[in-house]
Amino acid sequence: MSAARLAALIRKRQPCVVLTGAGVSTESGIPDFRSPTGMWAHVDPLEYASLQAFRADPEKVWRFYEPRIEMLTSAEPNAAHLALAELERRDLVKAVITQNIDLLHERAGSREVVEVHGSIRTATCPECGARYTLDEVVQAQRCRECGSFLKPDVVFFGEVLPAAAIDRAYELAREAALMLVVGSTLEVYPVAELPLETLRAGGTLAIVNRGPTALDERAELRIEGSAGETLGALAAELGYA
Ligand SMILES: [Zn+2]
């Protein structure tokens, strides 16, 4: 029933831009960083994922990140990622803006992906600026040119967000006739701001999430449910599953 309503909304309100948070990847076995049972429940994020921590002791940060990167690279896209890629192929989704660093949208086949918190795709040497691919970083965490520890190109706490991605995200938010939020409680910047940008520009908001979000009252459609199940049902409703 709610998938049918979402399908109708997506057909009617184009272009549709999708905004995804951690909840889109939990069904791929990737824990939500900020949930009480998530990755940060037992560690202080500032100790491992802050710029300050990396500068003070990059080896310690890498000991924390190495198993995490391994977990991310062995995860597979789920029904939510696949449905969004299919909707993009059918011109029903213009772009996906994501907080996630796990590359699962890209691996599912999405082409227009804006990663506002960076991704694990590359790592950069903070000393000489040399850039390395994920495969290279998994092999060796030090720069081949100067020997410094590489920093994954994900946004650490205390670090500035990637300007080009943020600009593009705001542009997409303004252009969206419909912003579909999936798997985010909309509490963290910039995702908390982007739906407001869509609303200010006259667009509509739909939300798929487990649990309440900060903008539930502003949404034309609010679906309580998991990302994979709901978007899988949406794709079926549209005849693409
Ligand atoms: Zn270097």
Coordinates of C-alpha atoms and ligand atoms in Angstrom, one line a residue:
M1 CA 0.0 0.0 0.0
S2 CA 2.6 2.5 1.0
A3 CA 4.9 1.3 -1.8
A4 CA 2.1 2.1 -4.2
R5 CA 1.8 5.6 -2.8
L6 CA 5.5 6.1 -3.1
A7 CA 5.5 4.8 -6.7
A8 CA 2.7 7.2 -7.6
L9 CA 4.6 10.1 -6.0
I10 CA 7.8 9.3 -7.8
R11 CA 6.0 9.1 -11.2
K12 CA 4.3 12.4 -10.5
R13 CA 7.1 14.5 -9.0
Q14 CA 10.1 14.6 -11.3
P15 CA 13.0 15.0 -11.0
C16 CA 13.4 12.9 -7.9
V17 CA 16.7 13.1 -5.9
V18 CA 17.4 10.4 -3.3
L19 CA 19.2 11.1 0.0
T20 CA 20.6 8.1 1.8
G21 CA 22.0 7.5 5.2
A22 CA 23.4 4.6 7.2
G23 CA 20.0 2.9 7.2
V24 CA 20.3 2.0 3.5
S25 CA 23.4 -0.1 4.2
T26 CA 22.4 -1.9 7.5
E27 CA 20.8 -4.7 5.5
S28 CA 24.2 -5.2 3.8
G29 CA 25.6 -5.9 7.3
I30 CA 27.2 -2.5 7.8
P31 CA 26.3 -1.2 11.3
D32 CA 25.0 2.3 11.7
F33 CA 27.7 4.3 13.2
R34 CA 25.4 6.4 15.4
S35 CA 23.0 3.8 16.6
P36 CA 23.3 2.7 20.3
T37 CA 24.5 -0.8 19.1
G38 CA 26.6 0.6 16.3
M39 CA 30.3 0.9 15.8
W40 CA 30.7 4.0 18.0
A41 CA 28.8 2.6 20.9
H42 CA 32.0 1.3 22.5
V43 CA 34.6 3.6 21.2
D44 CA 35.1 7.3 21.3
P45 CA 34.9 8.4 17.6
L46 CA 37.2 11.3 18.4
E47 CA 39.9 8.9 19.3
Y48 CA 39.8 7.0 16.0
A49 CA 38.1 9.0 13.3
S50 CA 39.2 12.6 14.0
L51 CA 41.8 14.5 12.1
Q52 CA 43.5 15.2 15.4
A53 CA 43.7 11.5 16.2
F54 CA 45.1 10.8 12.8
R55 CA 47.8 13.5 13.1
A56 CA 48.7 12.3 16.6
D57 CA 48.9 8.6 15.8
P58 CA 48.0 7.4 12.3
E59 CA 49.1 3.9 13.0
K60 CA 46.5 3.6 15.8
V61 CA 43.8 5.0 13.5
W62 CA 44.8 2.5 10.8
R63 CA 44.5 -0.4 13.3
F64 CA 41.0 0.7 13.8
Y65 CA 40.2 1.3 10.2
E66 CA 41.8 -1.7 8.6
P67 CA 39.1 -4.3 9.7
R68 CA 36.4 -1.7 9.1
I69 CA 37.5 -1.2 5.5
E70 CA 37.7 -5.0 5.0
M71 CA 34.2 -5.3 6.3
L72 CA 33.0 -2.6 3.9
T73 CA 34.7 -4.1 0.8
S74 CA 33.3 -7.6 1.5
A75 CA 29.7 -6.2 2.0
E76 CA 27.3 -6.6 -1.0
P77 CA 24.7 -4.1 -2.2
N78 CA 21.2 -4.9 -0.9
A79 CA 17.7 -4.6 -2.5
A80 CA 17.6 -0.9 -1.6
H81 CA 20.9 -0.1 -3.5
L82 CA 19.7 -2.2 -6.5
A83 CA 16.3 -0.6 -6.6
L84 CA 17.8 2.9 -6.7
A85 CA 20.2 1.9 -9.5
E86 CA 17.3 0.5 -11.5
L87 CA 15.2 3.6 -11.0
E88 CA 18.1 5.7 -12.2
R89 CA 18.3 3.6 -15.4
R90 CA 14.6 4.2 -15.9
D91 CA 15.0 7.9 -15.5
L92 CA 12.9 8.0 -12.3
V93 CA 15.9 8.9 -10.1
K94 CA 18.2 11.7 -11.1
A95 CA 20.9 11.3 -8.5
V96 CA 21.7 9.7 -5.1
I97 CA 23.3 11.9 -2.4
T98 CA 24.8 9.8 0.3
Q99 CA 26.5 10.1 3.6
N100 CA 27.8 6.6 3.3
I101 CA 31.4 5.9 2.5
D102 CA 30.9 2.3 1.5
L103 CA 30.7 2.6 -2.3
L104 CA 27.6 0.3 -2.3
H105 CA 25.5 2.6 -4.5
E106 CA 28.2 2.7 -7.2
R107 CA 28.7 -1.1 -6.9
A108 CA 24.9 -1.6 -7.3
G109 CA 25.1 0.4 -10.6
S110 CA 24.1 3.9 -9.6
R111 CA 25.9 6.4 -11.8
E112 CA 25.1 9.8 -10.4
V113 CA 26.3 9.5 -6.8
V114 CA 27.3 12.5 -4.6
E115 CA 29.3 11.4 -1.5
V116 CA 29.1 14.2 1.0
H117 CA 31.3 12.4 3.5
G118 CA 33.8 11.2 1.0
S119 CA 34.4 7.4 0.4
I120 CA 36.9 4.7 0.8
R121 CA 37.6 4.7 -3.0
T122 CA 40.9 6.6 -2.5
A123 CA 43.3 7.7 0.1
T124 CA 45.7 10.6 0.0
C125 CA 49.1 11.2 1.4
P126 CA 48.8 14.2 3.8
E127 CA 52.5 15.1 3.2
C128 CA 53.0 15.0 -0.5
G129 CA 49.5 14.7 -1.9
A130 CA 50.0 11.4 -3.7
R131 CA 46.7 9.6 -4.2
Y132 CA 46.1 5.8 -4.0
T133 CA 43.3 3.5 -4.8
L134 CA 41.5 1.3 -2.3
D135 CA 43.3 -1.8 -3.6
E136 CA 46.7 -0.1 -3.1
V137 CA 45.8 1.1 0.4
V138 CA 44.7 -2.3 1.5
Q139 CA 48.2 -3.6 0.4
A140 CA 50.2 -0.8 2.1
Q141 CA 49.1 2.1 4.2
R142 CA 52.2 4.1 3.7
C143 CA 53.0 6.5 0.8
R144 CA 55.4 5.0 -1.8
E145 CA 56.8 8.4 -2.4
C146 CA 57.5 9.7 1.1
G147 CA 56.7 7.0 3.6
S148 CA 53.9 8.9 5.4
F149 CA 50.7 7.1 6.5
L150 CA 47.9 7.7 4.0
K151 CA 44.6 9.1 5.0
P152 CA 41.4 7.6 3.6
D153 CA 39.4 10.2 1.7
V154 CA 36.5 9.9 4.1
V155 CA 35.6 12.9 6.1
F156 CA 37.0 12.6 9.6
F157 CA 35.5 14.4 12.6
G158 CA 37.0 17.9 12.7
E159 CA 37.5 17.9 8.9
V160 CA 35.9 20.2 6.3
L161 CA 33.3 18.5 4.0
P162 CA 34.3 18.1 0.4
A163 CA 33.2 21.5 -1.2
A164 CA 32.4 20.2 -4.7
A165 CA 30.2 17.4 -3.4
I166 CA 28.4 19.8 -1.0
D167 CA 27.7 22.3 -3.7
R168 CA 26.4 19.6 -6.0
A169 CA 24.2 18.2 -3.3
Y170 CA 22.6 21.6 -2.6
E171 CA 22.1 22.2 -6.3
L172 CA 20.4 18.8 -6.7
A173 CA 18.3 19.5 -3.6
R174 CA 17.0 22.8 -5.1
E175 CA 16.2 21.1 -8.4
A176 CA 14.3 18.2 -6.9
A177 CA 10.6 18.1 -7.3
L178 CA 10.8 15.2 -4.9
M179 CA 13.4 14.4 -2.4
L180 CA 13.3 10.8 -1.2
V181 CA 15.1 10.3 2.1
V182 CA 16.1 6.7 2.8
G183 CA 17.6 5.4 6.0
S184 CA 18.5 8.6 7.8
T185 CA 17.2 10.3 10.9
L186 CA 18.2 13.6 9.3
E187 CA 20.1 14.8 12.3
V188 CA 23.6 15.3 11.0
Y189 CA 24.7 18.1 8.7
P190 CA 24.5 18.3 5.7
V191 CA 21.7 15.8 5.3
A192 CA 19.6 17.6 7.9
E193 CA 19.7 20.7 5.7
L194 CA 19.2 19.3 2.2
P195 CA 15.5 18.3 2.5
L196 CA 14.8 21.8 3.8
E197 CA 16.5 23.2 0.7
T198 CA 14.1 21.1 -1.4
L199 CA 11.1 22.3 0.5
R200 CA 12.2 26.0 0.3
A201 CA 12.5 25.6 -3.4
G202 CA 8.9 24.3 -3.7
G203 CA 9.7 20.6 -3.8
T204 CA 8.1 17.7 -1.9
L205 CA 9.6 15.4 0.7
A206 CA 9.1 11.6 1.2
I207 CA 10.9 9.6 4.0
V208 CA 11.6 5.9 4.3
N209 CA 13.2 5.1 7.7
R210 CA 13.0 2.9 10.7
G211 CA 12.1 5.2 13.5
P212 CA 11.2 8.9 13.6
T213 CA 13.2 11.5 11.8
A214 CA 13.6 15.2 12.4
L215 CA 11.4 16.1 9.4
D216 CA 8.5 13.7 9.6
E217 CA 5.9 16.4 9.9
R218 CA 7.2 18.1 6.7
A219 CA 7.0 14.9 4.6
E220 CA 4.1 14.3 2.2
L221 CA 4.7 10.6 2.6
R222 CA 6.4 8.9 5.5
I223 CA 7.0 5.1 5.4
E224 CA 8.1 3.3 8.5
G225 CA 10.2 0.4 7.3
S226 CA 13.5 -1.0 6.3
A227 CA 15.2 0.4 3.2
G228 CA 15.6 -2.9 1.4
E229 CA 12.1 -4.1 1.9
T230 CA 10.4 -0.8 1.1
L231 CA 12.5 0.0 -2.0
G232 CA 12.3 -3.6 -3.2
A233 CA 8.5 -3.3 -3.0
L234 CA 8.7 0.1 -4.8
A235 CA 10.7 -1.5 -7.7
A236 CA 8.1 -4.3 -7.9
E237 CA 5.3 -1.7 -7.8
L238 CA 6.9 0.1 -10.7
G239 CA 7.4 -3.2 -12.5
Y240 CA 11.2 -3.2 -12.4
A241 CA 11.9 -5.9 -9.8
Ligands
ZN1 ZN 53.6 11.0 0.3

